[in-house]
PDB file of C-alpha atoms in Angstrom:
ATOM      1  CA  UNK A  30       0.139  26.756  24.732  1.00 96.00           C
ATOM      2  CA  UNK A  31       2.278  26.326  21.637  1.00 98.00           C
ATOM      3  CA  UNK A  32       0.143  24.456  19.134  1.00 98.00           C
ATOM      4  CA  UNK A  33       1.287  22.812  15.910  1.00 98.00           C
ATOM      5  CA  UNK A  34      -1.427  22.053  13.366  1.00 98.00           C
ATOM      6  CA  UNK A  35       0.221  19.556  11.048  1.00 98.00           C
ATOM      7  CA  UNK A  36      -0.855  19.030   7.447  1.00 97.00           C
ATOM      8  CA  UNK A  37      -3.256  21.973   7.438  1.00 96.00           C
ATOM      9  CA  UNK A  38      -3.399  24.485   4.587  1.00 95.00           C
ATOM     10  CA  UNK A  39      -6.808  25.994   5.474  1.00 96.00           C
ATOM     11  CA  UNK A  40      -5.882  27.640   8.783  1.00 97.00           C
ATOM     12  CA  UNK A  41      -9.216  26.526  10.291  1.00 97.00           C
ATOM     13  CA  UNK A  42      -7.834  24.693  13.336  1.00 98.00           C
ATOM     14  CA  UNK A  43      -4.854  27.044  13.671  1.00 98.00           C
ATOM     15  CA  UNK A  44      -7.096  30.102  13.793  1.00 98.00           C
ATOM     16  CA  UNK A  45      -9.525  28.496  16.272  1.00 98.00           C
ATOM     17  CA  UNK A  46      -6.617  28.094  18.712  1.00 98.00           C
ATOM     18  CA  UNK A  47      -5.290  31.608  18.014  1.00 98.00           C
ATOM     19  CA  UNK A  48      -8.749  33.065  18.780  1.00 98.00           C
ATOM     20  CA  UNK A  49      -8.524  31.427  22.204  1.00 98.00           C
ATOM     21  CA  UNK A  50      -5.135  33.042  22.903  1.00 98.00           C
ATOM     22  CA  UNK A  51      -2.749  30.254  21.958  1.00 98.00           C
ATOM     23  CA  UNK A  52       0.462  30.486  19.959  1.00 98.00           C
ATOM     24  CA  UNK A  53      -0.545  28.287  17.010  1.00 98.00           C
ATOM     25  CA  UNK A  54       1.049  27.612  13.644  1.00 98.00           C
ATOM     26  CA  UNK A  55      -0.115  25.498  10.734  1.00 98.00           C
ATOM     27  CA  UNK A  56       2.239  23.529   8.517  1.00 98.00           C
ATOM     28  CA  UNK A  57       1.700  22.010   5.103  1.00 97.00           C
ATOM     29  CA  UNK A  58       3.493  21.501   1.822  1.00 96.00           C
ATOM     30  CA  UNK A  59       0.867  23.872   0.380  1.00 95.00           C
ATOM     31  CA  UNK A  60       0.647  27.576   1.176  1.00 96.00           C
ATOM     32  CA  UNK A  61      -2.031  28.596   3.674  1.00 96.00           C
ATOM     33  CA  UNK A  62      -5.437  29.627   2.318  1.00 92.00           C
ATOM     34  CA  UNK A  63      -5.842  32.273   5.018  1.00 94.00           C
ATOM     35  CA  UNK A  64      -3.196  34.722   6.194  1.00 97.00           C
ATOM     36  CA  UNK A  65      -1.680  33.640   9.498  1.00 98.00           C
ATOM     37  CA  UNK A  66       1.278  31.814  11.056  1.00 98.00           C
ATOM     38  CA  UNK A  67       2.146  29.041   8.607  1.00 98.00           C
ATOM     39  CA  UNK A  68       5.225  27.024   7.760  1.00 98.00           C
ATOM     40  CA  UNK A  69       5.188  25.843   4.165  1.00 98.00           C
ATOM     41  CA  UNK A  70       7.374  22.789   4.074  1.00 98.00           C
ATOM     42  CA  UNK A  71       8.047  19.421   5.678  1.00 98.00           C
ATOM     43  CA  UNK A  72       6.398  19.029   9.098  1.00 98.00           C
ATOM     44  CA  UNK A  73       9.499  17.245  10.374  1.00 98.00           C
ATOM     45  CA  UNK A  74      11.517  20.451   9.876  1.00 98.00           C
ATOM     46  CA  UNK A  75       9.658  22.017  12.837  1.00 98.00           C
ATOM     47  CA  UNK A  76       8.049  19.166  14.799  1.00 98.00           C
ATOM     48  CA  UNK A  77      10.733  19.289  17.510  1.00 97.00           C
ATOM     49  CA  UNK A  78      10.463  23.044  18.138  1.00 97.00           C
ATOM     50  CA  UNK A  79       8.924  22.784  21.615  1.00 98.00           C
ATOM     51  CA  UNK A  80       5.201  22.445  20.938  1.00 98.00           C
ATOM     52  CA  UNK A  81       2.779  21.503  23.742  1.00 98.00           C
ATOM     53  CA  UNK A  82       0.041  20.141  21.484  1.00 98.00           C
ATOM     54  CA  UNK A  83      -0.193  18.838  17.933  1.00 98.00           C
ATOM     55  CA  UNK A  84      -3.368  18.468  15.915  1.00 98.00           C
ATOM     56  CA  UNK A  85      -2.393  16.457  12.827  1.00 98.00           C
ATOM     57  CA  UNK A  86      -4.297  15.782   9.620  1.00 96.00           C
ATOM     58  CA  UNK A  87      -2.070  13.355   7.694  1.00 96.00           C
ATOM     59  CA  UNK A  88      -3.113  12.624   4.112  1.00 88.00           C
ATOM     60  CA  UNK A  89      -5.712   9.855   3.977  1.00 87.00           C
ATOM     61  CA  UNK A  90      -5.641   9.035   0.250  1.00 83.00           C
ATOM     62  CA  UNK A  91      -3.726   5.784   0.738  1.00 83.00           C
ATOM     63  CA  UNK A  92      -5.229   4.892   4.134  1.00 86.00           C
ATOM     64  CA  UNK A  93      -9.006   5.513   4.072  1.00 84.00           C
ATOM     65  CA  UNK A  94     -11.148   2.395   3.705  1.00 81.00           C
ATOM     66  CA  UNK A  95     -13.278   4.286   1.178  1.00 80.00           C
ATOM     67  CA  UNK A  96     -10.417   3.624  -1.253  1.00 79.00           C
ATOM     68  CA  UNK A  97     -10.017  -0.074  -0.439  1.00 76.00           C
ATOM     69  CA  UNK A  98     -10.518  -1.038  -4.090  1.00 81.00           C
ATOM     70  CA  UNK A  99      -7.101   0.526  -4.803  1.00 76.00           C
ATOM     71  CA  UNK A 100      -5.227  -0.915  -1.810  1.00 83.00           C
ATOM     72  CA  UNK A 101      -3.520  -3.757  -3.709  1.00 88.00           C
ATOM     73  CA  UNK A 102      -1.923  -1.333  -6.154  1.00 91.00           C
ATOM     74  CA  UNK A 103      -1.001   1.107  -3.359  1.00 86.00           C
ATOM     75  CA  UNK A 104       0.627  -1.696  -1.368  1.00 88.00           C
ATOM     76  CA  UNK A 105       2.525  -2.948  -4.401  1.00 93.00           C
ATOM     77  CA  UNK A 106       3.974   0.446  -5.324  1.00 96.00           C
ATOM     78  CA  UNK A 107       4.755   1.417  -1.704  1.00 91.00           C
ATOM     79  CA  UNK A 108       2.367   4.373  -1.383  1.00 92.00           C
ATOM     80  CA  UNK A 109       0.345   2.812   1.398  1.00 93.00           C
ATOM     81  CA  UNK A 110       3.388   1.900   3.509  1.00 95.00           C
ATOM     82  CA  UNK A 111       4.789   5.400   3.025  1.00 97.00           C
ATOM     83  CA  UNK A 112       1.518   6.876   4.340  1.00 95.00           C
ATOM     84  CA  UNK A 113       1.456   4.457   7.285  1.00 96.00           C
ATOM     85  CA  UNK A 114       5.065   5.380   8.152  1.00 97.00           C
ATOM     86  CA  UNK A 115       4.249   9.109   7.980  1.00 97.00           C
ATOM     87  CA  UNK A 116       1.249   8.661  10.307  1.00 97.00           C
ATOM     88  CA  UNK A 117       3.287   6.635  12.828  1.00 97.00           C
ATOM     89  CA  UNK A 118       6.159   9.130  12.708  1.00 98.00           C
ATOM     90  CA  UNK A 119       3.712  11.890  13.706  1.00 98.00           C
ATOM     91  CA  UNK A 120       2.469   9.734  16.604  1.00 97.00           C
ATOM     92  CA  UNK A 121       6.035   9.066  17.755  1.00 97.00           C
ATOM     93  CA  UNK A 122       6.915  12.764  17.966  1.00 97.00           C
ATOM     94  CA  UNK A 123       8.062  14.182  21.300  1.00 97.00           C
ATOM     95  CA  UNK A 124       5.057  16.521  21.540  1.00 98.00           C
ATOM     96  CA  UNK A 125       3.371  15.759  24.907  1.00 98.00           C
ATOM     97  CA  UNK A 126      -0.251  15.890  23.653  1.00 98.00           C
ATOM     98  CA  UNK A 127      -1.672  15.141  20.246  1.00 98.00           C
ATOM     99  CA  UNK A 128      -4.732  14.323  18.196  1.00 98.00           C
ATOM    100  CA  UNK A 129      -4.236  12.679  14.830  1.00 98.00           C
ATOM    101  CA  UNK A 130      -7.319  12.918  12.642  1.00 97.00           C
ATOM    102  CA  UNK A 131      -8.241  10.671   9.715  1.00 94.00           C
ATOM    103  CA  UNK A 132     -11.351   9.063   8.257  1.00 91.00           C
ATOM    104  CA  UNK A 133     -12.071   5.418   9.012  1.00 91.00           C
ATOM    105  CA  UNK A 134      -8.858   3.836   7.789  1.00 92.00           C
ATOM    106  CA  UNK A 135      -6.478   0.915   7.938  1.00 93.00           C
ATOM    107  CA  UNK A 136      -4.665   2.615  10.828  1.00 95.00           C
ATOM    108  CA  UNK A 137      -7.220   0.977  13.142  1.00 94.00           C
ATOM    109  CA  UNK A 138      -5.787  -2.371  12.074  1.00 94.00           C
ATOM    110  CA  UNK A 139      -2.104  -1.679  11.404  1.00 95.00           C
ATOM    111  CA  UNK A 140      -1.563   0.551  14.432  1.00 96.00           C
ATOM    112  CA  UNK A 141      -4.398   0.789  16.936  1.00 96.00           C
ATOM    113  CA  UNK A 142      -8.077   1.628  17.240  1.00 97.00           C
ATOM    114  CA  UNK A 143      -8.860   5.351  17.471  1.00 98.00           C
ATOM    115  CA  UNK A 144      -9.708   6.817  20.865  1.00 98.00           C
ATOM    116  CA  UNK A 145     -12.853   8.343  19.427  1.00 98.00           C
ATOM    117  CA  UNK A 146     -14.942   8.662  16.270  1.00 98.00           C
ATOM    118  CA  UNK A 147     -16.722  11.985  15.829  1.00 98.00           C
ATOM    119  CA  UNK A 148     -19.266  13.324  13.341  1.00 97.00           C
ATOM    120  CA  UNK A 149     -19.813  16.910  12.087  1.00 97.00           C
ATOM    121  CA  UNK A 150     -23.412  16.811  13.353  1.00 97.00           C
ATOM    122  CA  UNK A 151     -22.042  16.595  16.908  1.00 98.00           C
ATOM    123  CA  UNK A 152     -20.652  20.122  16.417  1.00 98.00           C
ATOM    124  CA  UNK A 153     -23.496  21.933  14.644  1.00 97.00           C
ATOM    125  CA  UNK A 154     -23.001  20.827  11.022  1.00 96.00           C
ATOM    126  CA  UNK A 155     -25.887  19.134   9.215  1.00 96.00           C
ATOM    127  CA  UNK A 156     -23.620  16.482   7.716  1.00 94.00           C
ATOM    128  CA  UNK A 157     -22.248  12.983   8.273  1.00 94.00           C
ATOM    129  CA  UNK A 158     -18.563  12.181   7.933  1.00 92.00           C
ATOM    130  CA  UNK A 159     -17.059   9.744  10.408  1.00 94.00           C
ATOM    131  CA  UNK A 160     -13.728  11.106  11.612  1.00 95.00           C
ATOM    132  CA  UNK A 161     -11.375   9.074  13.795  1.00 97.00           C
ATOM    133  CA  UNK A 162      -9.221  10.705  16.452  1.00 98.00           C
ATOM    134  CA  UNK A 163      -6.127   8.983  17.785  1.00 98.00           C
ATOM    135  CA  UNK A 164      -5.115  10.970  20.849  1.00 98.00           C
ATOM    136  CA  UNK A 165      -2.416  11.129  23.496  1.00 98.00           C
ATOM    137  CA  UNK A 166      -3.050  12.768  26.890  1.00 98.00           C
ATOM    138  CA  UNK A 167      -6.243  14.490  25.718  1.00 98.00           C
ATOM    139  CA  UNK A 168      -9.831  13.963  26.905  1.00 98.00           C
ATOM    140  CA  UNK A 169     -12.476  12.774  24.480  1.00 98.00           C
ATOM    141  CA  UNK A 170     -13.969  15.624  22.485  1.00 98.00           C
ATOM    142  CA  UNK A 171     -17.465  16.389  23.782  1.00 98.00           C
ATOM    143  CA  UNK A 172     -20.318  17.220  21.448  1.00 97.00           C
ATOM    144  CA  UNK A 173     -20.944  20.972  21.517  1.00 95.00           C
ATOM    145  CA  UNK A 174     -24.074  21.274  19.349  1.00 97.00           C
ATOM    146  CA  UNK A 175     -25.807  17.994  18.448  1.00 98.00           C
ATOM    147  CA  UNK A 176     -27.976  18.473  15.338  1.00 97.00           C
ATOM    148  CA  UNK A 177     -28.311  14.800  14.366  1.00 97.00           C
ATOM    149  CA  UNK A 178     -32.109  14.709  14.460  1.00 97.00           C
ATOM    150  CA  UNK A 179     -32.371  17.766  12.231  1.00 97.00           C
ATOM    151  CA  UNK A 180     -29.709  16.387   9.880  1.00 95.00           C
ATOM    152  CA  UNK A 181     -31.492  13.047   9.523  1.00 96.00           C
ATOM    153  CA  UNK A 182     -34.473  14.888   7.991  1.00 96.00           C
ATOM    154  CA  UNK A 183     -32.277  15.892   5.045  1.00 94.00           C
ATOM    155  CA  UNK A 184     -31.886  13.769   1.907  1.00 94.00           C
ATOM    156  CA  UNK A 185     -28.787  11.571   1.950  1.00 94.00           C
ATOM    157  CA  UNK A 186     -27.014  13.634  -0.728  1.00 92.00           C
ATOM    158  CA  UNK A 187     -27.282  16.706   1.549  1.00 92.00           C
ATOM    159  CA  UNK A 188     -26.198  15.072   4.788  1.00 92.00           C
ATOM    160  CA  UNK A 189     -23.359  13.269   3.005  1.00 90.00           C
ATOM    161  CA  UNK A 190     -22.497  16.287   0.840  1.00 87.00           C
ATOM    162  CA  UNK A 191     -18.777  15.581   0.712  1.00 84.00           C
ATOM    163  CA  UNK A 192     -19.327  12.012  -0.462  1.00 84.00           C
ATOM    164  CA  UNK A 193     -21.527  13.236  -3.307  1.00 87.00           C
ATOM    165  CA  UNK A 194     -19.231  16.002  -4.535  1.00 84.00           C
ATOM    166  CA  UNK A 195     -18.740  15.722  -8.284  1.00 86.00           C
ATOM    167  CA  UNK A 196     -15.225  15.149  -9.607  1.00 88.00           C
ATOM    168  CA  UNK A 197     -13.173  18.331  -9.737  1.00 88.00           C
ATOM    169  CA  UNK A 198      -9.598  19.534  -9.468  1.00 88.00           C
ATOM    170  CA  UNK A 199     -10.095  20.645  -5.851  1.00 85.00           C
ATOM    171  CA  UNK A 200     -12.493  17.918  -4.628  1.00 82.00           C
ATOM    172  CA  UNK A 201      -9.772  16.488  -2.355  1.00 81.00           C
ATOM    173  CA  UNK A 202      -9.174  19.925  -0.861  1.00 81.00           C
ATOM    174  CA  UNK A 203     -12.851  20.537  -0.130  1.00 79.00           C
ATOM    175  CA  UNK A 204     -13.217  17.084   1.441  1.00 82.00           C
ATOM    176  CA  UNK A 205     -10.151  17.518   3.666  1.00 83.00           C
ATOM    177  CA  UNK A 206     -11.079  20.840   5.284  1.00 86.00           C
ATOM    178  CA  UNK A 207     -11.915  20.615   8.997  1.00 93.00           C
ATOM    179  CA  UNK A 208     -15.437  21.698   9.937  1.00 95.00           C
ATOM    180  CA  UNK A 209     -15.408  24.971  11.886  1.00 97.00           C
ATOM    181  CA  UNK A 210     -17.487  23.518  14.739  1.00 97.00           C
ATOM    182  CA  UNK A 211     -14.966  20.710  15.241  1.00 98.00           C
ATOM    183  CA  UNK A 212     -12.025  23.150  15.144  1.00 98.00           C
ATOM    184  CA  UNK A 213     -13.744  25.397  17.698  1.00 98.00           C
ATOM    185  CA  UNK A 214     -14.471  22.430  19.991  1.00 98.00           C
ATOM    186  CA  UNK A 215     -10.840  21.293  19.800  1.00 98.00           C
ATOM    187  CA  UNK A 216      -9.597  24.768  20.715  1.00 98.00           C
ATOM    188  CA  UNK A 217     -12.106  25.197  23.538  1.00 98.00           C
ATOM    189  CA  UNK A 218     -11.769  21.734  25.063  1.00 98.00           C
ATOM    190  CA  UNK A 219      -8.097  20.974  24.410  1.00 98.00           C
ATOM    191  CA  UNK A 220      -6.742  24.500  24.705  1.00 93.00           C
TER     192      UNK A 220
END
């Protein structure tokens, strides 16, 4: 399959599909962190290039309910609507199958409920981070390595590591990277 991984700089999902024999490319405004097929630029420059599947990670800064305290300002200055429009434009692409990933966000209200909410612990990571998947013509992602019981033995600051990250220049980047177990499950089950 030809796979487009939209809004991905890390190469994690792209490389999981490549390892399974697919023709995958990542696209982001940022350069890729790992050498591999990557288009640095606007996703809409290449979205109509005949892809079979898109895995998209649109920016969540203006959409995630964790930032609800800032919604009024983001609505007033147009940032939130711009992010909503970008998300919807990805969903309206002509790619036959897609998964659009985001944390719990206003998209459940302004567009539609996600098809599925997954957690890293379902895929072998000892962490919690609810991730919504809005999909088209894809089955639900099945847990591949459930470690919830083991994770629940950890202190909350360990199992919610990303939530407790201290402020830093690259905090957003660390928090946005897809867990390897989730990327591998996507490639195995959707590829």
